[in-house]
Amino acid sequence: MARCAEKRIQDFAAGRACAHRALRELGIHDFSLLAGEHREPLWPAGIVGSITHTRGYGAAVVARQSDLKSVGLDCEVIDSVDEDLWSRICTPPEIERLEQLPPIERGRQAALIFAAKEAFYKCQFPLTRAWVGFEDVVIEPLDWPVTTGAMRIIPQKTLPLEAAVVAGLASRFCFRGPWVITAVTAPS
């Protein structure tokens, strides 16, 4: 972090502060939340969690491993996912769905796709330790265009996850002000 811009350091610190507060809610105090080899948070034994931070927003979620196998959380500033990024973050069917929307709605839905894929990555990584690229997962909203609720996460590559875990993935999102917030959980 020493080489990062001051704003990036502040966002990072806000996410970590949220994580410490969430851990205190579970009765865990004075825990040093270190980063792993891939910059992932190293949670206390028996705890799963996720942190997100972006311009003006930081959040964390934690749970006991007996309640959830894993969780991923992500937030994105809606106007930061421009059309020139679509080919890097969206699959062809996702781009096709975006192009059918009114221009004003495209950015919101593209930001949702981006944040949902990030949340999925954060959820699956502690379980698989596998890299998942944007092209390796499809986000399929249950309504289109969507404003709040659930979506289906469809991995496009085989991951070392039990079929029941993949089938049981739960995902939720909401739009709040300039952000879209997404979460993906894997059941215990």
Coordinates of N, CA and C in Angstrom, one line a residue:
M1 N 0.8 -1.2 0.0 CA 0.0 0.0 0.0 C 0.9 1.3 0.0
A2 N 2.1 1.2 0.4 CA 2.9 2.4 0.5 C 3.1 3.1 -0.8
R3 N 3.0 2.4 -1.9 CA 3.1 3.1 -3.2 C 1.8 3.5 -3.8
C4 N 0.7 3.4 -3.1 CA -0.6 3.7 -3.6 C -0.9 5.2 -3.3
A5 N -1.8 5.7 -4.1 CA -2.3 7.1 -3.9 C -3.0 7.2 -2.6
E6 N -3.0 8.4 -2.0 CA -3.7 8.6 -0.7 C -5.1 8.2 -0.7
K7 N -5.9 8.5 -1.8 CA -7.3 8.1 -1.9 C -7.5 6.6 -1.9
R8 N -6.6 5.9 -2.5 CA -6.6 4.4 -2.6 C -6.4 3.9 -1.1
I9 N -5.4 4.5 -0.4 CA -5.1 4.1 0.9 C -6.3 4.3 1.8
Q10 N -7.0 5.5 1.7 CA -8.2 5.8 2.5 C -9.3 4.8 2.2
D11 N -9.5 4.4 0.9 CA -10.6 3.5 0.6 C -10.3 2.1 1.2
F12 N -9.0 1.7 1.1 CA -8.6 0.4 1.6 C -8.8 0.4 3.2
A13 N -8.4 1.5 3.8 CA -8.5 1.6 5.3 C -10.0 1.5 5.7
A14 N -10.9 2.2 4.9 CA -12.3 2.2 5.2 C -12.8 0.7 5.1
G15 N -12.4 0.0 4.1 CA -12.9 -1.4 4.0 C -12.4 -2.3 5.2
R16 N -11.1 -2.1 5.6 CA -10.6 -2.8 6.7 C -11.3 -2.4 8.0
A17 N -11.6 -1.1 8.2 CA -12.3 -0.7 9.4 C -13.7 -1.4 9.4
C18 N -14.4 -1.5 8.3 CA -15.6 -2.2 8.3 C -15.5 -3.6 8.6
A19 N -14.4 -4.3 8.2 CA -14.2 -5.7 8.5 C -13.9 -5.9 10.0
H20 N -13.2 -5.0 10.6 CA -12.9 -5.1 12.0 C -14.2 -4.9 12.8
R21 N -15.1 -4.0 12.4 CA -16.3 -3.8 13.0 C -17.2 -5.0 12.9
A22 N -17.2 -5.6 11.7 CA -18.0 -6.8 11.5 C -17.5 -8.0 12.4
L23 N -16.2 -8.1 12.5 CA -15.7 -9.1 13.3 C -16.0 -8.9 14.8
R24 N -16.0 -7.7 15.2 CA -16.4 -7.4 16.6 C -17.9 -7.8 16.9
E25 N -18.7 -7.7 15.8 CA -20.1 -8.1 16.0 C -20.2 -9.7 16.2
L26 N -19.2 -10.4 15.8 CA -19.1 -11.8 16.0 C -18.3 -12.2 17.3
G27 N -17.9 -11.1 18.0 CA -17.2 -11.3 19.3 C -15.7 -11.5 19.1
I28 N -15.2 -11.1 17.9 CA -13.8 -11.3 17.6 C -13.1 -9.9 17.7
H29 N -12.2 -9.7 18.7 CA -11.6 -8.4 18.9 C -10.1 -8.5 18.7
D30 N -9.4 -7.4 18.4 CA -8.0 -7.4 18.3 C -7.4 -8.4 17.4
F31 N -8.0 -8.6 16.2 CA -7.5 -9.6 15.2 C -6.8 -8.8 14.1
S32 N -5.6 -9.1 13.8 CA -4.9 -8.5 12.7 C -5.3 -9.1 11.4
L33 N -6.0 -8.4 10.6 CA -6.5 -8.8 9.3 C -5.5 -8.6 8.3
L34 N -4.7 -9.7 8.0 CA -3.6 -9.6 7.1 C -4.1 -10.0 5.7
A35 N -3.2 -9.7 4.7 CA -3.5 -10.1 3.3 C -2.7 -11.3 3.0
G36 N -3.4 -12.2 2.2 CA -2.7 -13.4 1.7 C -1.9 -13.1 0.5
E37 N -1.4 -14.2 -0.1 CA -0.5 -14.1 -1.3 C -1.2 -13.4 -2.5
H38 N -2.5 -13.5 -2.6 CA -3.2 -12.9 -3.7 C -4.0 -11.7 -3.2
R39 N -3.5 -11.0 -2.2 CA -4.1 -9.9 -1.6 C -5.5 -10.1 -0.9
E40 N -5.9 -11.4 -0.8 CA -7.2 -11.7 -0.2 C -7.0 -11.5 1.4
P41 N -8.1 -11.1 2.0 CA -8.1 -11.0 3.5 C -7.9 -12.4 4.1
L42 N -7.1 -12.5 5.1 CA -7.0 -13.8 5.9 C -7.8 -13.7 7.1
W43 N -9.0 -14.3 7.1 CA -9.9 -14.2 8.2 C -9.6 -15.2 9.3
P44 N -10.1 -14.9 10.5 CA -9.8 -15.9 11.7 C -10.4 -17.3 11.3
A45 N -9.8 -18.3 12.0 CA -10.3 -19.6 11.8 C -11.8 -19.7 12.1
G46 N -12.5 -20.4 11.2 CA -14.0 -20.6 11.3 C -14.8 -19.4 10.9
I47 N -14.1 -18.4 10.2 CA -14.9 -17.2 9.8 C -14.6 -17.1 8.3
V48 N -15.7 -16.7 7.5 CA -15.6 -16.3 6.1 C -16.0 -14.8 6.0
G49 N -15.5 -14.2 5.0 CA -15.8 -12.8 4.8 C -15.4 -12.2 3.5
S50 N -15.7 -11.0 3.3 CA -15.4 -10.3 2.1 C -15.4 -8.8 2.4
I51 N -14.5 -8.1 1.7 CA -14.4 -6.6 1.8 C -14.5 -6.0 0.4
T52 N -15.1 -4.8 0.4 CA -15.2 -4.1 -0.9 C -14.9 -2.6 -0.5
H53 N -14.3 -1.9 -1.4 CA -14.1 -0.5 -1.3 C -13.9 0.1 -2.7
T54 N -14.6 1.2 -2.9 CA -14.5 1.9 -4.1 C -14.7 3.4 -3.8
R55 N -14.6 4.2 -4.8 CA -14.7 5.7 -4.5 C -15.9 6.0 -3.7
G56 N -15.7 6.5 -2.4 CA -16.8 6.9 -1.6 C -17.5 5.9 -0.8
Y57 N -17.1 4.6 -0.9 CA -17.9 3.5 -0.3 C -17.0 2.4 0.2
G58 N -17.2 1.9 1.4 CA -16.4 0.7 1.9 C -17.4 -0.1 2.7
A59 N -17.3 -1.4 2.6 CA -18.1 -2.3 3.3 C -17.4 -3.6 3.5
A60 N -17.9 -4.4 4.5 CA -17.4 -5.8 4.7 C -18.6 -6.6 5.2
V61 N -18.5 -7.9 5.0 CA -19.4 -8.8 5.5 C -18.7 -10.0 6.0
V62 N -19.1 -10.6 7.2 CA -18.5 -11.8 7.8 C -19.6 -12.7 8.2
A63 N -19.2 -14.0 8.3 CA -20.1 -15.0 8.8 C -19.3 -16.1 9.4
R64 N -20.0 -16.9 10.2 CA -19.3 -18.1 10.7 C -19.4 -19.2 9.6
Q65 N -18.3 -19.9 9.5 CA -18.2 -21.0 8.5 C -19.3 -22.0 8.6
S66 N -19.8 -22.2 9.8 CA -20.9 -23.1 10.0 C -22.2 -22.6 9.4
D67 N -22.3 -21.3 9.1 CA -23.5 -20.7 8.5 C -23.3 -20.5 7.0
L68 N -22.1 -20.2 6.5 CA -21.8 -20.0 5.1 C -20.5 -20.6 4.8
K69 N -20.4 -21.3 3.6 CA -19.1 -21.8 3.2 C -18.2 -20.7 2.7
S70 N -18.8 -19.7 2.0 CA -18.0 -18.5 1.6 C -19.0 -17.4 1.2
V71 N -18.4 -16.2 1.1 CA -19.2 -15.0 0.7 C -18.3 -14.1 -0.1
G72 N -18.9 -13.4 -1.0 CA -18.2 -12.4 -1.8 C -19.0 -11.1 -1.9
L73 N -18.4 -10.0 -1.7 CA -19.1 -8.7 -1.7 C -18.3 -7.8 -2.6
D74 N -19.1 -7.0 -3.5 CA -18.4 -6.0 -4.3 C -19.4 -4.8 -4.5
C75 N -18.7 -3.7 -4.7 CA -19.5 -2.5 -5.0 C -18.7 -1.8 -6.1
E76 N -19.5 -1.1 -7.0 CA -18.9 -0.4 -8.1 C -19.6 0.9 -8.3
V77 N -18.9 1.9 -8.6 CA -19.5 3.2 -9.0 C -20.1 3.0 -10.4
I78 N -21.4 3.3 -10.5 CA -22.1 3.0 -11.7 C -21.5 3.6 -12.9
D79 N -21.2 4.9 -12.8 CA -20.7 5.6 -14.0 C -19.2 5.3 -14.4
S80 N -18.6 4.3 -13.7 CA -17.2 4.0 -14.0 C -17.1 2.9 -15.0
V81 N -18.2 2.2 -15.4 CA -18.2 1.1 -16.3 C -18.7 1.6 -17.7
D82 N -17.7 2.2 -18.4 CA -18.1 2.7 -19.7 C -18.2 1.6 -20.8
E83 N -18.8 2.0 -21.9 CA -19.0 1.0 -22.9 C -17.7 0.5 -23.5
D84 N -16.6 1.2 -23.4 CA -15.3 0.7 -23.9 C -14.8 -0.4 -23.1
L85 N -15.3 -0.6 -21.9 CA -14.9 -1.7 -21.0 C -15.7 -3.0 -21.2
W86 N -16.8 -2.9 -21.9 CA -17.7 -4.1 -22.0 C -17.0 -5.3 -22.6
S87 N -16.2 -5.1 -23.6 CA -15.6 -6.3 -24.3 C -14.6 -7.0 -23.3
R88 N -14.1 -6.3 -22.3 CA -13.2 -6.9 -21.3 C -13.9 -7.6 -20.2
I89 N -15.2 -7.1 -19.9 CA -15.9 -7.7 -18.7 C -17.1 -8.5 -19.0
C90 N -17.6 -8.4 -20.2 CA -18.9 -9.0 -20.6 C -18.7 -10.1 -21.6
T91 N -19.5 -11.2 -21.5 CA -19.5 -12.2 -22.5 C -20.4 -11.7 -23.7
P92 N -20.3 -12.3 -24.9 CA -21.1 -11.8 -26.0 C -22.6 -11.7 -25.7
P93 N -23.2 -12.7 -25.0 CA -24.6 -12.6 -24.7 C -24.9 -11.5 -23.7
E94 N -24.0 -11.2 -22.8 CA -24.2 -10.0 -21.9 C -24.2 -8.7 -22.7
I95 N -23.3 -8.6 -23.6 CA -23.2 -7.4 -24.4 C -24.4 -7.2 -25.3
E96 N -24.9 -8.3 -25.8 CA -26.1 -8.3 -26.6 C -27.3 -7.8 -25.8
R97 N -27.4 -8.2 -24.5 CA -28.5 -7.8 -23.7 C -28.3 -6.3 -23.4
L98 N -27.1 -5.8 -23.1 CA -26.8 -4.4 -22.8 C -27.2 -3.5 -24.0
E99 N -26.9 -4.0 -25.2 CA -27.2 -3.2 -26.4 C -28.6 -3.0 -26.6
Q100 N -29.5 -3.8 -26.1 CA -30.9 -3.8 -26.3 C -31.6 -2.8 -25.3
L101 N -30.8 -2.3 -24.4 CA -31.4 -1.4 -23.4 C -31.3 0.1 -23.8
P102 N -32.1 0.9 -23.2 CA -32.0 2.4 -23.5 C -30.6 2.8 -23.0
P103 N -30.0 3.8 -23.7 CA -28.7 4.2 -23.3 C -28.5 4.6 -21.9
I104 N -29.5 5.2 -21.3 CA -29.3 5.6 -19.9 C -29.2 4.4 -18.9
E105 N -29.8 3.3 -19.3 CA -29.8 2.1 -18.5 C -28.6 1.2 -18.7
R106 N -27.9 1.3 -19.8 CA -26.8 0.5 -20.1 C -25.7 0.5 -19.0
G107 N -25.3 1.7 -18.6 CA -24.2 1.8 -17.6 C -24.6 1.2 -16.3
R108 N -25.8 1.3 -15.9 CA -26.2 0.7 -14.6 C -26.1 -0.9 -14.7
Q109 N -26.6 -1.4 -15.8 CA -26.6 -2.9 -16.0 C -25.1 -3.4 -16.2
A110 N -24.3 -2.6 -16.9 CA -22.9 -3.0 -17.1 C -22.2 -3.0 -15.7
A111 N -22.4 -2.0 -14.9 CA -21.8 -2.0 -13.6 C -22.3 -3.1 -12.7
L112 N -23.5 -3.5 -12.9 CA -24.1 -4.7 -12.1 C -23.3 -5.9 -12.6
I113 N -23.2 -6.1 -13.8 CA -22.4 -7.3 -14.3 C -21.0 -7.4 -13.8
F114 N -20.3 -6.2 -13.9 CA -19.0 -6.1 -13.4 C -18.9 -6.5 -11.9
A115 N -19.7 -5.8 -11.1 CA -19.7 -6.1 -9.6 C -20.1 -7.5 -9.3
A116 N -21.1 -8.0 -10.0 CA -21.5 -9.4 -9.7 C -20.4 -10.4 -10.0
K117 N -19.6 -10.2 -11.1 CA -18.5 -11.1 -11.4 C -17.4 -11.0 -10.3
E118 N -17.2 -9.8 -9.9 CA -16.2 -9.6 -8.8 C -16.6 -10.3 -7.5
A119 N -17.9 -10.1 -7.2 CA -18.4 -10.8 -5.9 C -18.3 -12.3 -6.1
F120 N -18.6 -12.8 -7.3 CA -18.5 -14.3 -7.5 C -17.0 -14.7 -7.3
Y121 N -16.1 -14.0 -7.9 CA -14.7 -14.3 -7.8 C -14.3 -14.3 -6.3
K122 N -14.7 -13.3 -5.5 CA -14.4 -13.3 -4.1 C -15.0 -14.4 -3.3
C123 N -16.1 -14.9 -3.7 CA -16.8 -16.0 -3.1 C -16.1 -17.3 -3.4
Q124 N -15.8 -17.5 -4.6 CA -15.3 -18.8 -5.0 C -13.8 -19.0 -4.7
F125 N -13.0 -17.9 -4.7 CA -11.6 -18.0 -4.5 C -11.1 -18.7 -3.2
P126 N -11.7 -18.4 -2.1 CA -11.3 -19.1 -0.9 C -11.6 -20.6 -0.9
L127 N -12.5 -21.0 -1.8 CA -12.9 -22.4 -1.9 C -12.0 -23.2 -2.9
T128 N -11.7 -22.5 -4.0 CA -11.0 -23.2 -5.1 C -9.5 -22.8 -5.3
R129 N -9.2 -21.5 -4.8 CA -7.9 -20.9 -5.1 C -7.6 -20.8 -6.6
A130 N -8.7 -20.8 -7.4 CA -8.6 -20.8 -8.8 C -8.9 -19.4 -9.4
W131 N -8.2 -19.0 -10.4 CA -8.4 -17.7 -11.1 C -9.6 -17.9 -11.9
V132 N -10.5 -16.9 -11.9 CA -11.7 -16.9 -12.7 C -11.7 -15.5 -13.4
G133 N -11.7 -15.5 -14.7 CA -11.7 -14.3 -15.5 C -13.1 -13.9 -15.7
F134 N -13.3 -12.6 -16.2 CA -14.6 -12.1 -16.5 C -15.3 -13.0 -17.6
E135 N -14.6 -13.6 -18.5 CA -15.2 -14.4 -19.5 C -15.6 -15.8 -19.0
D136 N -15.2 -16.1 -17.8 CA -15.5 -17.4 -17.2 C -16.8 -17.5 -16.4
V137 N -17.5 -16.5 -16.4 CA -18.8 -16.5 -15.6 C -19.8 -15.6 -16.4
V138 N -21.0 -16.0 -16.4 CA -22.1 -15.3 -17.0 C -23.1 -14.9 -15.9
I139 N -23.5 -13.6 -15.9 CA -24.5 -13.1 -15.0 C -25.8 -13.1 -15.7
E140 N -26.8 -13.8 -15.2 CA -28.1 -13.9 -15.8 C -29.1 -13.3 -14.9
P141 N -29.5 -12.1 -15.1 CA -30.6 -11.5 -14.2 C -31.9 -12.3 -14.3
L142 N -32.6 -12.3 -13.3 CA -33.9 -13.0 -13.3 C -34.9 -12.1 -13.9
D143 N -34.8 -10.8 -13.9 CA -35.6 -9.9 -14.7 C -34.6 -9.1 -15.5
W144 N -35.0 -8.5 -16.6 CA -34.1 -7.7 -17.4 C -34.9 -6.5 -18.0
P145 N -34.5 -5.3 -17.8 CA -33.4 -4.8 -16.9 C -33.8 -5.0 -15.5
V146 N -32.8 -5.1 -14.6 CA -33.1 -5.3 -13.2 C -32.8 -4.0 -12.4
T147 N -33.5 -3.9 -11.3 CA -33.3 -2.8 -10.4 C -32.9 -3.2 -9.0
T148 N -33.3 -4.3 -8.6 CA -32.9 -4.9 -7.3 C -33.3 -6.3 -7.2
G149 N -32.6 -7.1 -6.5 CA -33.1 -8.5 -6.3 C -32.0 -9.5 -6.5
A150 N -32.3 -10.5 -7.3 CA -31.5 -11.7 -7.4 C -31.0 -11.8 -8.9
M151 N -29.9 -12.6 -9.0 CA -29.4 -13.0 -10.4 C -28.9 -14.3 -10.3
R152 N -28.7 -14.9 -11.4 CA -28.1 -16.3 -11.5 C -26.7 -16.1 -11.9
I153 N -25.8 -16.9 -11.3 CA -24.3 -16.9 -11.6 C -24.1 -18.2 -12.3
I154 N -23.5 -18.1 -13.5 CA -23.3 -19.3 -14.3 C -21.8 -19.4 -14.7
P155 N -21.1 -20.3 -13.9 CA -19.7 -20.4 -14.3 C -19.6 -21.1 -15.7
Q156 N -18.6 -20.6 -16.5 CA -18.4 -21.1 -17.8 C -17.2 -22.0 -17.9
K157 N -16.5 -22.2 -16.8 CA -15.4 -23.2 -16.8 C -15.6 -24.0 -15.6
T158 N -15.0 -25.2 -15.6 CA -15.1 -26.1 -14.5 C -14.3 -25.7 -13.4
L159 N -14.9 -25.6 -12.2 CA -14.1 -25.2 -11.0 C -14.2 -26.4 -10.0
P160 N -13.1 -26.4 -9.2 CA -13.1 -27.5 -8.2 C -14.1 -27.2 -7.1
L161 N -15.4 -27.1 -7.5 CA -16.5 -26.9 -6.5 C -17.5 -28.0 -6.7
E162 N -18.1 -28.5 -5.6 CA -19.1 -29.5 -5.7 C -20.3 -28.9 -6.4
A163 N -21.0 -29.7 -7.2 CA -22.2 -29.3 -8.0 C -23.2 -28.6 -7.1
A164 N -23.4 -29.2 -5.9 CA -24.4 -28.6 -4.9 C -24.0 -27.2 -4.5
V165 N -22.7 -26.9 -4.4 CA -22.3 -25.6 -4.0 C -22.6 -24.6 -5.2
V166 N -22.3 -25.0 -6.4 CA -22.6 -24.1 -7.5 C -24.1 -23.9 -7.7
A167 N -24.9 -25.0 -7.5 CA -26.3 -24.9 -7.6 C -26.9 -24.1 -6.5
G168 N -26.3 -24.1 -5.4 CA -26.8 -23.4 -4.2 C -26.3 -21.9 -4.1
L169 N -25.5 -21.4 -5.0 CA -25.0 -20.1 -4.9 C -26.2 -19.1 -4.9
A170 N -26.2 -18.2 -3.9 CA -27.2 -17.2 -3.8 C -26.6 -15.8 -4.1
S171 N -27.3 -15.0 -4.9 CA -26.7 -13.7 -5.2 C -27.8 -12.7 -5.1
R172 N -27.4 -11.5 -4.6 CA -28.3 -10.4 -4.5 C -27.6 -9.1 -4.8
F173 N -28.3 -8.1 -5.2 CA -27.7 -6.8 -5.5 C -28.7 -5.7 -5.2
C174 N -28.2 -4.5 -5.1 CA -29.1 -3.3 -5.0 C -28.3 -2.1 -5.6
F175 N -29.1 -1.2 -6.1 CA -28.5 0.1 -6.6 C -28.8 1.0 -5.4
R176 N -27.8 1.8 -5.0 CA -27.9 2.7 -4.0 C -27.1 4.0 -4.3
G177 N -27.8 5.0 -4.6 CA -27.1 6.3 -5.0 C -26.2 6.0 -6.3
P178 N -25.0 6.4 -6.2 CA -24.1 6.2 -7.4 C -23.5 4.8 -7.5
W179 N -23.8 3.9 -6.6 CA -23.2 2.6 -6.6 C -24.2 1.4 -6.9
V180 N -23.6 0.3 -7.3 CA -24.3 -1.0 -7.3 C -23.5 -1.9 -6.3
I181 N -24.3 -2.5 -5.5 CA -23.7 -3.4 -4.4 C -24.1 -4.8 -4.7
T182 N -23.2 -5.8 -4.8 CA -23.5 -7.2 -5.1 C -22.9 -8.1 -4.0
A183 N -23.6 -9.2 -3.8 CA -23.1 -10.2 -2.8 C -23.5 -11.6 -3.4
V184 N -22.5 -12.5 -3.2 CA -22.7 -13.9 -3.6 C -22.3 -14.8 -2.4
T185 N -23.2 -15.7 -2.1 CA -22.9 -16.6 -1.0 C -22.9 -18.1 -1.4
A186 N -22.1 -18.9 -0.8 CA -22.1 -20.3 -1.0 C -22.6 -21.0 0.3
P187 N -23.6 -21.8 0.2 CA -24.1 -22.4 1.4 C -23.2 -23.4 2.1
S188 N -23.4 -23.5 3.4 CA -22.6 -24.6 4.1 C -23.2 -25.9 3.8

